mmCIF file with all atom_site columns, C-alpha atoms in Angstrom:
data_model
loop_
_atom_site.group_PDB
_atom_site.id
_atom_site.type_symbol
_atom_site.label_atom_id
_atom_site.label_alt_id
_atom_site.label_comp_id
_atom_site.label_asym_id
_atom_site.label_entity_id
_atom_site.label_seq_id
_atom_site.pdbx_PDB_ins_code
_atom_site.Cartn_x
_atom_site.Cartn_y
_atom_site.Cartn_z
_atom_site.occupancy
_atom_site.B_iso_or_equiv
_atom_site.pdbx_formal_charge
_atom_site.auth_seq_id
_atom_site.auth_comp_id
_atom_site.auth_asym_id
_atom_site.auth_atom_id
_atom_site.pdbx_PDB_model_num
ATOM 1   C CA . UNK A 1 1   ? 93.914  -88.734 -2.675  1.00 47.00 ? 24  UNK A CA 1
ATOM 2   C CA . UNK A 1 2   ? 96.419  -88.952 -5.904  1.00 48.00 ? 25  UNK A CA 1
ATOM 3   C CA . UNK A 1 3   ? 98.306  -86.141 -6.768  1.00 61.00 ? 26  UNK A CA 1
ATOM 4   C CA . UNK A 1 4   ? 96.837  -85.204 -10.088 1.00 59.00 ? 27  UNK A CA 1
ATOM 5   C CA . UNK A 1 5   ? 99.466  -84.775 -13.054 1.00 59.00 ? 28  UNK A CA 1
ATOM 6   C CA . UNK A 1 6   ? 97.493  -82.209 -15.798 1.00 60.00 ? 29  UNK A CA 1
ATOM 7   C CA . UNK A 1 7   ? 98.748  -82.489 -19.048 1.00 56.00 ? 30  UNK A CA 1
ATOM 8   C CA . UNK A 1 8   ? 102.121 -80.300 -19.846 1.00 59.00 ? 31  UNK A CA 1
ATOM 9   C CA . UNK A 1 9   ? 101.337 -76.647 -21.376 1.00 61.00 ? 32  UNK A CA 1
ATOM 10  C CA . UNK A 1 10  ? 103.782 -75.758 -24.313 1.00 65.00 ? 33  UNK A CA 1
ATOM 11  C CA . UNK A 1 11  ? 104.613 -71.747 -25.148 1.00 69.00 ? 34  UNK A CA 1
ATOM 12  C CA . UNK A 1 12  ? 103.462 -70.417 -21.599 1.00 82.00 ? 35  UNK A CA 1
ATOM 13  C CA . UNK A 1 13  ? 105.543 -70.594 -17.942 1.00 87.00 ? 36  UNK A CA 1
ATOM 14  C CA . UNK A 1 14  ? 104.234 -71.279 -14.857 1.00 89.00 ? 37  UNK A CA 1
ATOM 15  C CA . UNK A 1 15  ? 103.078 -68.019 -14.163 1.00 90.00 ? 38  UNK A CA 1
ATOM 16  C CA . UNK A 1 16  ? 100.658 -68.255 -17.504 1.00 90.00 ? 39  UNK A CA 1
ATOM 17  C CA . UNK A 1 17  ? 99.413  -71.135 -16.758 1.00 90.00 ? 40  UNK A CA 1
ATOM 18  C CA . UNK A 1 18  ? 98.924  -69.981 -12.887 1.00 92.00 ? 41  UNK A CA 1
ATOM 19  C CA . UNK A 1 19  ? 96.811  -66.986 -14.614 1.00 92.00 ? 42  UNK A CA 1
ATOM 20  C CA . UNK A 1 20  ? 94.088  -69.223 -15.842 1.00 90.00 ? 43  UNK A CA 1
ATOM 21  C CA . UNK A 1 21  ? 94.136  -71.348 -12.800 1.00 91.00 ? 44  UNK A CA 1
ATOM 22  C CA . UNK A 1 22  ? 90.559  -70.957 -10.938 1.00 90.00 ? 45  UNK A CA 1
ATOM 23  C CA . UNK A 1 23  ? 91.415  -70.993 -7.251  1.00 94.00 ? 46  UNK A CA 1
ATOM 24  C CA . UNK A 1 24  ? 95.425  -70.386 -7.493  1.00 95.00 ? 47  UNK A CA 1
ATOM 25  C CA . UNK A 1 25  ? 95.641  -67.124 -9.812  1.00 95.00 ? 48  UNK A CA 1
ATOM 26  C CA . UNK A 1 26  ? 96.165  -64.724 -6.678  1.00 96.00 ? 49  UNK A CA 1
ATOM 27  C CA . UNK A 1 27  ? 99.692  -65.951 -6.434  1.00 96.00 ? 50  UNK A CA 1
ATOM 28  C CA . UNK A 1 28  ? 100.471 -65.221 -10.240 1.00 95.00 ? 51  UNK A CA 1
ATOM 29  C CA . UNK A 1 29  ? 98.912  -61.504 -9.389  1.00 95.00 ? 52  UNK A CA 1
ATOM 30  C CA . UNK A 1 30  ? 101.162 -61.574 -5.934  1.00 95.00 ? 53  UNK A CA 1
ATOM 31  C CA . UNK A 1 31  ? 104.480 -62.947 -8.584  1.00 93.00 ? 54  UNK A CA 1
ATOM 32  C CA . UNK A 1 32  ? 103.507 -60.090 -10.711 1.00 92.00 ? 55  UNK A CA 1
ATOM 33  C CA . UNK A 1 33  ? 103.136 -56.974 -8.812  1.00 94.00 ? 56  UNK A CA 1
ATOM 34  C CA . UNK A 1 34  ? 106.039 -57.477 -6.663  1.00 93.00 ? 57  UNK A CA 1
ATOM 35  C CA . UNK A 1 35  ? 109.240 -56.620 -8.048  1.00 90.00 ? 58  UNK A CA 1
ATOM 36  C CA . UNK A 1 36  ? 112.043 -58.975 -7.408  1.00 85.00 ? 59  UNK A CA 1
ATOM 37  C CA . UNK A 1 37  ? 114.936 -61.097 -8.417  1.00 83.00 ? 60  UNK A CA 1
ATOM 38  C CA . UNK A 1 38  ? 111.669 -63.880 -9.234  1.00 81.00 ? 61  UNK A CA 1
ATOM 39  C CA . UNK A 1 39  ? 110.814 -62.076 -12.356 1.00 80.00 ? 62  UNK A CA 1
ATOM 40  C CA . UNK A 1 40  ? 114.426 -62.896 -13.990 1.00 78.00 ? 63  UNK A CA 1
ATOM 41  C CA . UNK A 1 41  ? 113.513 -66.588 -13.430 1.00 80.00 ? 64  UNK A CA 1
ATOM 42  C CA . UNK A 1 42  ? 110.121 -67.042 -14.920 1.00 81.00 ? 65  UNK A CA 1
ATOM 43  C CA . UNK A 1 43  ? 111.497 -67.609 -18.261 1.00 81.00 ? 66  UNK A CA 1
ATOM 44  C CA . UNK A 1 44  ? 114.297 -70.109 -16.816 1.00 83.00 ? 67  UNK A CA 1
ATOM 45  C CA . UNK A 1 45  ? 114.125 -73.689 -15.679 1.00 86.00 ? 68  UNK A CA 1
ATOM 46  C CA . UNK A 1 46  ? 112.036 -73.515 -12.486 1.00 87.00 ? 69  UNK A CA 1
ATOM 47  C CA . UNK A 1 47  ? 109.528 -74.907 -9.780  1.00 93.00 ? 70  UNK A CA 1
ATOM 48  C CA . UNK A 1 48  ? 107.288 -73.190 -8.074  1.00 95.00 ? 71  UNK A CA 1
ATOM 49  C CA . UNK A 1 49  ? 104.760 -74.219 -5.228  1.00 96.00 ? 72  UNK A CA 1
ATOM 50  C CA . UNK A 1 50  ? 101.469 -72.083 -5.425  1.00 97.00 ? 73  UNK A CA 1
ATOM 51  C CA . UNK A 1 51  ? 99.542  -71.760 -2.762  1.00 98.00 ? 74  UNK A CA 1
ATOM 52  C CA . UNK A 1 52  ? 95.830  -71.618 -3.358  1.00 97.00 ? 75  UNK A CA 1
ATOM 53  C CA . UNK A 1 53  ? 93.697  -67.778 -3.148  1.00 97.00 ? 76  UNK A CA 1
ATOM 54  C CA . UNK A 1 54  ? 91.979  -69.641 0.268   1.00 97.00 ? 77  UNK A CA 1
ATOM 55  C CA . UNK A 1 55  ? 95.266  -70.133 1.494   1.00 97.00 ? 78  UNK A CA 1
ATOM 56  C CA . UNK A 1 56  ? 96.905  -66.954 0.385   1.00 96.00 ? 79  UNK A CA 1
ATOM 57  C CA . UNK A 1 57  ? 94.018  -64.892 1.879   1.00 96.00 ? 80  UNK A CA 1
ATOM 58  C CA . UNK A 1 58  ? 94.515  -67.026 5.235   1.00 95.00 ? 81  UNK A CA 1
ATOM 59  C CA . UNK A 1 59  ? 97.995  -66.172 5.247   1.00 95.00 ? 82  UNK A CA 1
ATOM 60  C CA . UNK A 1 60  ? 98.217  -63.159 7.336   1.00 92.00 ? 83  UNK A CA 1
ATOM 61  C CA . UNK A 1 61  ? 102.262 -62.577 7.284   1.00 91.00 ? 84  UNK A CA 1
ATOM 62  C CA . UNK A 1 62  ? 103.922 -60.597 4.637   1.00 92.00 ? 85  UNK A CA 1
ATOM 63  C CA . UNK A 1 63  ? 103.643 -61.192 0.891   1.00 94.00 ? 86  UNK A CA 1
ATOM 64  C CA . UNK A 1 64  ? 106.890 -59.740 -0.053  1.00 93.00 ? 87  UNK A CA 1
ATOM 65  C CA . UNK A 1 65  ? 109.734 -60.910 -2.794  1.00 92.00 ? 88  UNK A CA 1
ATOM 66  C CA . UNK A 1 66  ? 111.067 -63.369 0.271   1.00 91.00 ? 89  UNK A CA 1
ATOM 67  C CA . UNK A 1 67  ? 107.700 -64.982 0.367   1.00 93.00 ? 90  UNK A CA 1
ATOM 68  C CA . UNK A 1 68  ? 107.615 -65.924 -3.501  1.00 92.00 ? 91  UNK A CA 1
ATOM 69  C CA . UNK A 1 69  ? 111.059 -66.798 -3.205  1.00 91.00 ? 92  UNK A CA 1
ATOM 70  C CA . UNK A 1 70  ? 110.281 -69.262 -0.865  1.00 92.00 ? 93  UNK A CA 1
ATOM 71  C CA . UNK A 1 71  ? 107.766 -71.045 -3.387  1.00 93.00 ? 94  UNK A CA 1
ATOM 72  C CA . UNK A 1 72  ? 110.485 -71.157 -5.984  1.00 91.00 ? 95  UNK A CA 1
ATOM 73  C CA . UNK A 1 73  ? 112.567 -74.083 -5.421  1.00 87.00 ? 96  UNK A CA 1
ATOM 74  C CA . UNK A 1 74  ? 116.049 -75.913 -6.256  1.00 73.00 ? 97  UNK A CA 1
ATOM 75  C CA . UNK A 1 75  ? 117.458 -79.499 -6.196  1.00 63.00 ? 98  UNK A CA 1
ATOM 76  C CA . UNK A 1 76  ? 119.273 -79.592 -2.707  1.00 59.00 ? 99  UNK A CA 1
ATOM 77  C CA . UNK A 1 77  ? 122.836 -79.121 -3.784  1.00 56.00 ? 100 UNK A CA 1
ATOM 78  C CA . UNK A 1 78  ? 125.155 -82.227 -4.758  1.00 52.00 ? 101 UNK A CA 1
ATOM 79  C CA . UNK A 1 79  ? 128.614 -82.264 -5.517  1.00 50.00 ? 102 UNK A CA 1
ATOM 80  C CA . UNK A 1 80  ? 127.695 -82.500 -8.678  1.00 49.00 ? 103 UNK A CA 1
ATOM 81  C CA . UNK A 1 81  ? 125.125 -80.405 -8.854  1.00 47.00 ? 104 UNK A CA 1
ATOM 82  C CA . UNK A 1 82  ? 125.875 -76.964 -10.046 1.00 50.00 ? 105 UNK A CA 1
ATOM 83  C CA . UNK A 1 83  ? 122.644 -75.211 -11.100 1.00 50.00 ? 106 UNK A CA 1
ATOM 84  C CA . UNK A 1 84  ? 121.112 -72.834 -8.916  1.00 51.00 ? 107 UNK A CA 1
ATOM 85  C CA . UNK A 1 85  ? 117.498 -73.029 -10.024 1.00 53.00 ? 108 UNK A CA 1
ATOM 86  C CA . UNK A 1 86  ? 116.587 -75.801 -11.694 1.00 79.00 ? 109 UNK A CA 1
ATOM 87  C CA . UNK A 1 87  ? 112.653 -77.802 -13.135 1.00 87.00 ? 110 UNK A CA 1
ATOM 88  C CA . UNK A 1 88  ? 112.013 -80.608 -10.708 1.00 89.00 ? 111 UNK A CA 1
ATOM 89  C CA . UNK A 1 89  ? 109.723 -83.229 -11.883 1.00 88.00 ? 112 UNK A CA 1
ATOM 90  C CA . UNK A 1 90  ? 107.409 -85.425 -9.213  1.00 89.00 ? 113 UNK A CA 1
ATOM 91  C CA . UNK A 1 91  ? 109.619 -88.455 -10.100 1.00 87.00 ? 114 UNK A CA 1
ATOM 92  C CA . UNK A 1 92  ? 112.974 -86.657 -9.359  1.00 85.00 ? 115 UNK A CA 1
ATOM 93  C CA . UNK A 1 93  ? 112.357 -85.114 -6.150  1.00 85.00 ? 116 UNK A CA 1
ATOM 94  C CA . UNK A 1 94  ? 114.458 -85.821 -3.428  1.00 85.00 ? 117 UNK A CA 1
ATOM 95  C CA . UNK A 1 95  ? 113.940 -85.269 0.700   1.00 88.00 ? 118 UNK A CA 1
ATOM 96  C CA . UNK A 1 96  ? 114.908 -82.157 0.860   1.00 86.00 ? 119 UNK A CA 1
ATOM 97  C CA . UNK A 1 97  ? 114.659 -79.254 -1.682  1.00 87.00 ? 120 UNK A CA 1
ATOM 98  C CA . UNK A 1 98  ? 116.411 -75.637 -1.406  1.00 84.00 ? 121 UNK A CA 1
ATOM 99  C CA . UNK A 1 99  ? 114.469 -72.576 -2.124  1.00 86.00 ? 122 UNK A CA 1
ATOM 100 C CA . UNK A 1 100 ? 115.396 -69.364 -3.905  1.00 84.00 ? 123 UNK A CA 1
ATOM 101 C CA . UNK A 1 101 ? 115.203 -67.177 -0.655  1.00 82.00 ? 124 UNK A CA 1
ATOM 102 C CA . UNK A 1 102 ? 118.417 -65.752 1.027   1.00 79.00 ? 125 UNK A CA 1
ATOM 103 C CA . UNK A 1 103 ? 120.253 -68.343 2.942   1.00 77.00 ? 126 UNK A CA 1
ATOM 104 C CA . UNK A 1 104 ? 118.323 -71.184 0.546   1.00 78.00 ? 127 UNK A CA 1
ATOM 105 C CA . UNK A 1 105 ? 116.046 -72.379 3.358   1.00 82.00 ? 128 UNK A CA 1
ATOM 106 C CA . UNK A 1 106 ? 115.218 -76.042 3.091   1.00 86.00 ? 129 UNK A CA 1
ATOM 107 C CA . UNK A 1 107 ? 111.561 -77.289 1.921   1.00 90.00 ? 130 UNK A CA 1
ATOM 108 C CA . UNK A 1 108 ? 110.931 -80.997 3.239   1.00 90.00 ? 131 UNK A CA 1
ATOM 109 C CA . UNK A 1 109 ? 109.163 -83.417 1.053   1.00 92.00 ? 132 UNK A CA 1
ATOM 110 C CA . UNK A 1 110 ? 107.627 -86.154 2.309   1.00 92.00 ? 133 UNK A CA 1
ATOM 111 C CA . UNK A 1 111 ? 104.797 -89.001 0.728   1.00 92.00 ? 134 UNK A CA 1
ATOM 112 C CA . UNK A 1 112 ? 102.037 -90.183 2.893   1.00 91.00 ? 135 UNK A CA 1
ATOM 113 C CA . UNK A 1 113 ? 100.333 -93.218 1.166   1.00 90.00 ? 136 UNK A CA 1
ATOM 114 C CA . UNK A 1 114 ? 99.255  -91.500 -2.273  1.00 90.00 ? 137 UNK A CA 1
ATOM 115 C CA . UNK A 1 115 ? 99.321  -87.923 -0.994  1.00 93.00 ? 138 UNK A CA 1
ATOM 116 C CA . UNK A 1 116 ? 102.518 -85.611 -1.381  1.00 95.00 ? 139 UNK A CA 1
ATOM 117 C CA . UNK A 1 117 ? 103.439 -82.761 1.043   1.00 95.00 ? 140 UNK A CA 1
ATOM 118 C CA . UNK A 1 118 ? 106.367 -80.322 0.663   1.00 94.00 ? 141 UNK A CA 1
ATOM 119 C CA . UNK A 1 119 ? 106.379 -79.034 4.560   1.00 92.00 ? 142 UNK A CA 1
ATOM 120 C CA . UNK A 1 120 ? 102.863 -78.624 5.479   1.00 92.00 ? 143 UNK A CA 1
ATOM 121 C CA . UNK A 1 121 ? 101.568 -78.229 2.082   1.00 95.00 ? 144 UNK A CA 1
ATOM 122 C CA . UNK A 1 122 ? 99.280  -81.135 0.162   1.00 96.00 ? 145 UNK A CA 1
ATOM 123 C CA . UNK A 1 123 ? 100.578 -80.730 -3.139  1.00 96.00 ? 146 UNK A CA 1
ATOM 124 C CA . UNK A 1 124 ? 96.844  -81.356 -5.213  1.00 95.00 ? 147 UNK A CA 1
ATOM 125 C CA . UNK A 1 125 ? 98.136  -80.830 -8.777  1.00 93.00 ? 148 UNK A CA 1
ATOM 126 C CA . UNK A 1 126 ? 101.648 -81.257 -10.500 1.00 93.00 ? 149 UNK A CA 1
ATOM 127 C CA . UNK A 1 127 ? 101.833 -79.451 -14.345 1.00 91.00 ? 150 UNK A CA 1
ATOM 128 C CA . UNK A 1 128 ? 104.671 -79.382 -16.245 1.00 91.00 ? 151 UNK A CA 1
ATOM 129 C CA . UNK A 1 129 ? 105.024 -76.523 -18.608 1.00 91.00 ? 152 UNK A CA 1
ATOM 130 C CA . UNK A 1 130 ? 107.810 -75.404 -21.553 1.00 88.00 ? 153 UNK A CA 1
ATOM 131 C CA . UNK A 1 131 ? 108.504 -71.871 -22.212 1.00 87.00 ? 154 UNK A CA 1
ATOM 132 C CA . UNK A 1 132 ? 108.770 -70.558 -25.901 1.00 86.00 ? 155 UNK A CA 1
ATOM 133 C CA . UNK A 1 133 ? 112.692 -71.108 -25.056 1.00 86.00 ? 156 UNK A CA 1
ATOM 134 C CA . UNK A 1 134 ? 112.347 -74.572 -24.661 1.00 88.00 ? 157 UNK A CA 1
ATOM 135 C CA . UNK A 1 135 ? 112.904 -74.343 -20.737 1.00 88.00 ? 158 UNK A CA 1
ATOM 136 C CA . UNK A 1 136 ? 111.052 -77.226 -18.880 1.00 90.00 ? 159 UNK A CA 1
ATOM 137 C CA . UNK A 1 137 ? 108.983 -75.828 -15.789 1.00 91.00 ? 160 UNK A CA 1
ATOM 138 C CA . UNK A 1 138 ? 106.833 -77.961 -12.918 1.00 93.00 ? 161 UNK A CA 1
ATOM 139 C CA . UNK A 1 139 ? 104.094 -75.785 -10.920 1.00 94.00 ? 162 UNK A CA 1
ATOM 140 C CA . UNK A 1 140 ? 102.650 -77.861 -7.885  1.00 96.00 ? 163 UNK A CA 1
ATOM 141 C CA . UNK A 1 141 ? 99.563  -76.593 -6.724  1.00 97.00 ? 164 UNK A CA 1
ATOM 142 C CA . UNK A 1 142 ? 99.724  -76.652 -3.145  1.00 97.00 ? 165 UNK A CA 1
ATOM 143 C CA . UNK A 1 143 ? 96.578  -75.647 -0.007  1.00 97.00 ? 166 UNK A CA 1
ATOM 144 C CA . UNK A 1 144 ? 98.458  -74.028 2.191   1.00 96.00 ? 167 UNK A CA 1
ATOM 145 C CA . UNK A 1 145 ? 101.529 -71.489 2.485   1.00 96.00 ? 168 UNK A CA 1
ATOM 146 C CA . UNK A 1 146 ? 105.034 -72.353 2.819   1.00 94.00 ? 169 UNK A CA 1
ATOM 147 C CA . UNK A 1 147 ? 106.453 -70.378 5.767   1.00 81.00 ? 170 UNK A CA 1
ATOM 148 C CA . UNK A 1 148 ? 110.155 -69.757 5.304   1.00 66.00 ? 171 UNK A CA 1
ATOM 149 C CA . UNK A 1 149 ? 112.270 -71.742 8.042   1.00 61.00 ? 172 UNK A CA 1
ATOM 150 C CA . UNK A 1 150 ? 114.287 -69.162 8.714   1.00 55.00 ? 173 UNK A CA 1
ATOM 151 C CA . UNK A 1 151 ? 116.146 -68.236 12.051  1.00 55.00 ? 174 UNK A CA 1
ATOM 152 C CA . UNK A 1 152 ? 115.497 -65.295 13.855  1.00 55.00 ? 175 UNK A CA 1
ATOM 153 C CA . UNK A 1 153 ? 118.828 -63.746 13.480  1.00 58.00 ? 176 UNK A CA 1
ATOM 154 C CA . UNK A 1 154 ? 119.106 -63.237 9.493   1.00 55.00 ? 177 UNK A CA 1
ATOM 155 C CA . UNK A 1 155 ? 122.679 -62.650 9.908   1.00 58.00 ? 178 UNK A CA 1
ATOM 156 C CA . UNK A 1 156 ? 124.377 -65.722 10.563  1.00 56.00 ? 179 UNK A CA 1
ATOM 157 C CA . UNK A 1 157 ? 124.043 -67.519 7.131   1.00 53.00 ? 180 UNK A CA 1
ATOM 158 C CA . UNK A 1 158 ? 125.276 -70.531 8.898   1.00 54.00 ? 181 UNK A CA 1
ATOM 159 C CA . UNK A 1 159 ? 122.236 -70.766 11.181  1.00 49.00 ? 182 UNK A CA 1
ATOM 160 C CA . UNK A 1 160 ? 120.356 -71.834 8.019   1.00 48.00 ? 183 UNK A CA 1
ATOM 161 C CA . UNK A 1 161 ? 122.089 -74.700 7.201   1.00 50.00 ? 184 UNK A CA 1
ATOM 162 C CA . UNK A 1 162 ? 120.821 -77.566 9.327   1.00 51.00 ? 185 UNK A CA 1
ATOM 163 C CA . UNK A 1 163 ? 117.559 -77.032 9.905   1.00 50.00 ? 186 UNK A CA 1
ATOM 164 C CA . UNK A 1 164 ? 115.544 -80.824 10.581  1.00 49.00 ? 187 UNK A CA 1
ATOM 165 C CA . UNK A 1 165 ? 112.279 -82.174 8.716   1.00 47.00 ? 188 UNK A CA 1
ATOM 166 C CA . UNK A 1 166 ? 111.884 -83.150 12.089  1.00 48.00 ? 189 UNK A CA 1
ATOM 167 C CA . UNK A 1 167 ? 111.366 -79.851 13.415  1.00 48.00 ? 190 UNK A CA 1
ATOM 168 C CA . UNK A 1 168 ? 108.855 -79.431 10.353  1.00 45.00 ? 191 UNK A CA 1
ATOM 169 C CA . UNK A 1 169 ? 106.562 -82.519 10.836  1.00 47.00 ? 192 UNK A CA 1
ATOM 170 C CA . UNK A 1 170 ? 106.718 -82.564 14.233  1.00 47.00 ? 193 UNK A CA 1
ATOM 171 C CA . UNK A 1 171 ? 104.701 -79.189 14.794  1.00 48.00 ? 194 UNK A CA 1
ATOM 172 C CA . UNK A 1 172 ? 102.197 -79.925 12.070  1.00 48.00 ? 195 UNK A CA 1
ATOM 173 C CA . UNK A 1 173 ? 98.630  -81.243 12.185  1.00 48.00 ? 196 UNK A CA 1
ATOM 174 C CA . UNK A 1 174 ? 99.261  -82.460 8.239   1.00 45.00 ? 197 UNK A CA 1
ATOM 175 C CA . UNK A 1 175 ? 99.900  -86.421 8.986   1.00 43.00 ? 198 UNK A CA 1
#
């Protein structure tokens, strides 16, 4: 299966376009209602991965600001690389993207013939977006949650740093 590109949306962010989305508007409502440092960056440069209502009601964890932050995600940090949140394109995505959520857990991306997975997540539908400000947004439209990777102890920022794809793929049944 091809990852569908839908054609780019101009005047509305991802969470507009999320809205009139049959089958993914539960996480717009989720984005919404809870109150969080997200809200600041829905009219900013930004990428989110939204899981679908199936997989959202399947989900039985919390659905808390640290749970949309983990859909919200960032180029991995370069040298030269200064932005904190940033719109990632299909084309420019790397290995390994950071999230929003404290500590900036890692989200693996990976291709599998014509199929694209970030983690565990088949991404089914990439749309680009551009906010009356001008600000260029992707939404990927993924089936399943992404769990943060995050260690037990929330203390020790330096716990999140090197967590492995490996550990990711390895303990999936997503091939």
């Amino acid at each position: 299966a091809v990852v569908m590109l839908a054609p780019m949306v101009l005047g509305e962010n991802v969470l507009d376009v999320l809205k009139n989305r049959s089958g993914y508007n539960k996480f717009a409502e989720l984005v919404e209602s809870v109150e969080g440092e997200h809200q600041y960056y829905l009219q900013g440069y930004l990428t989110v991965f939204a899981p679908s209502n199936a997989a959202l009601e399947a989900y039985a964890g919390d659905k808390n600001k640290q749970f949309i932050l983990n859909h919200i995600a960032s180029a991995f940090p370069h040298t030269n690389l200064q932005t904190v949140n940033a719109a990632i394109s299909e084309e420019q995505m790397e290995e390994r993207l950071t999230t929003l959520l404290y500590g900036h857990p890692p989200l693996w991306v990976r291709r599998s013939g014509d199929a694209l997975f970030v983690n565990q997540a088949k991404v089914s539908i990439v749309q680009s977006t551009t906010t009356d400000s001008g600000n260029k947004q992707f939404l990927y439209l993924i089936d399943s949650v992404l769990e943060p990777l995050i260690p037990l102890e929330e203390d020790n920022v330096a716990d999140y740093v090197d967590i492995k794809a490996g550990d990711i793929l390895n303990n999936t049944s997503k091939q």
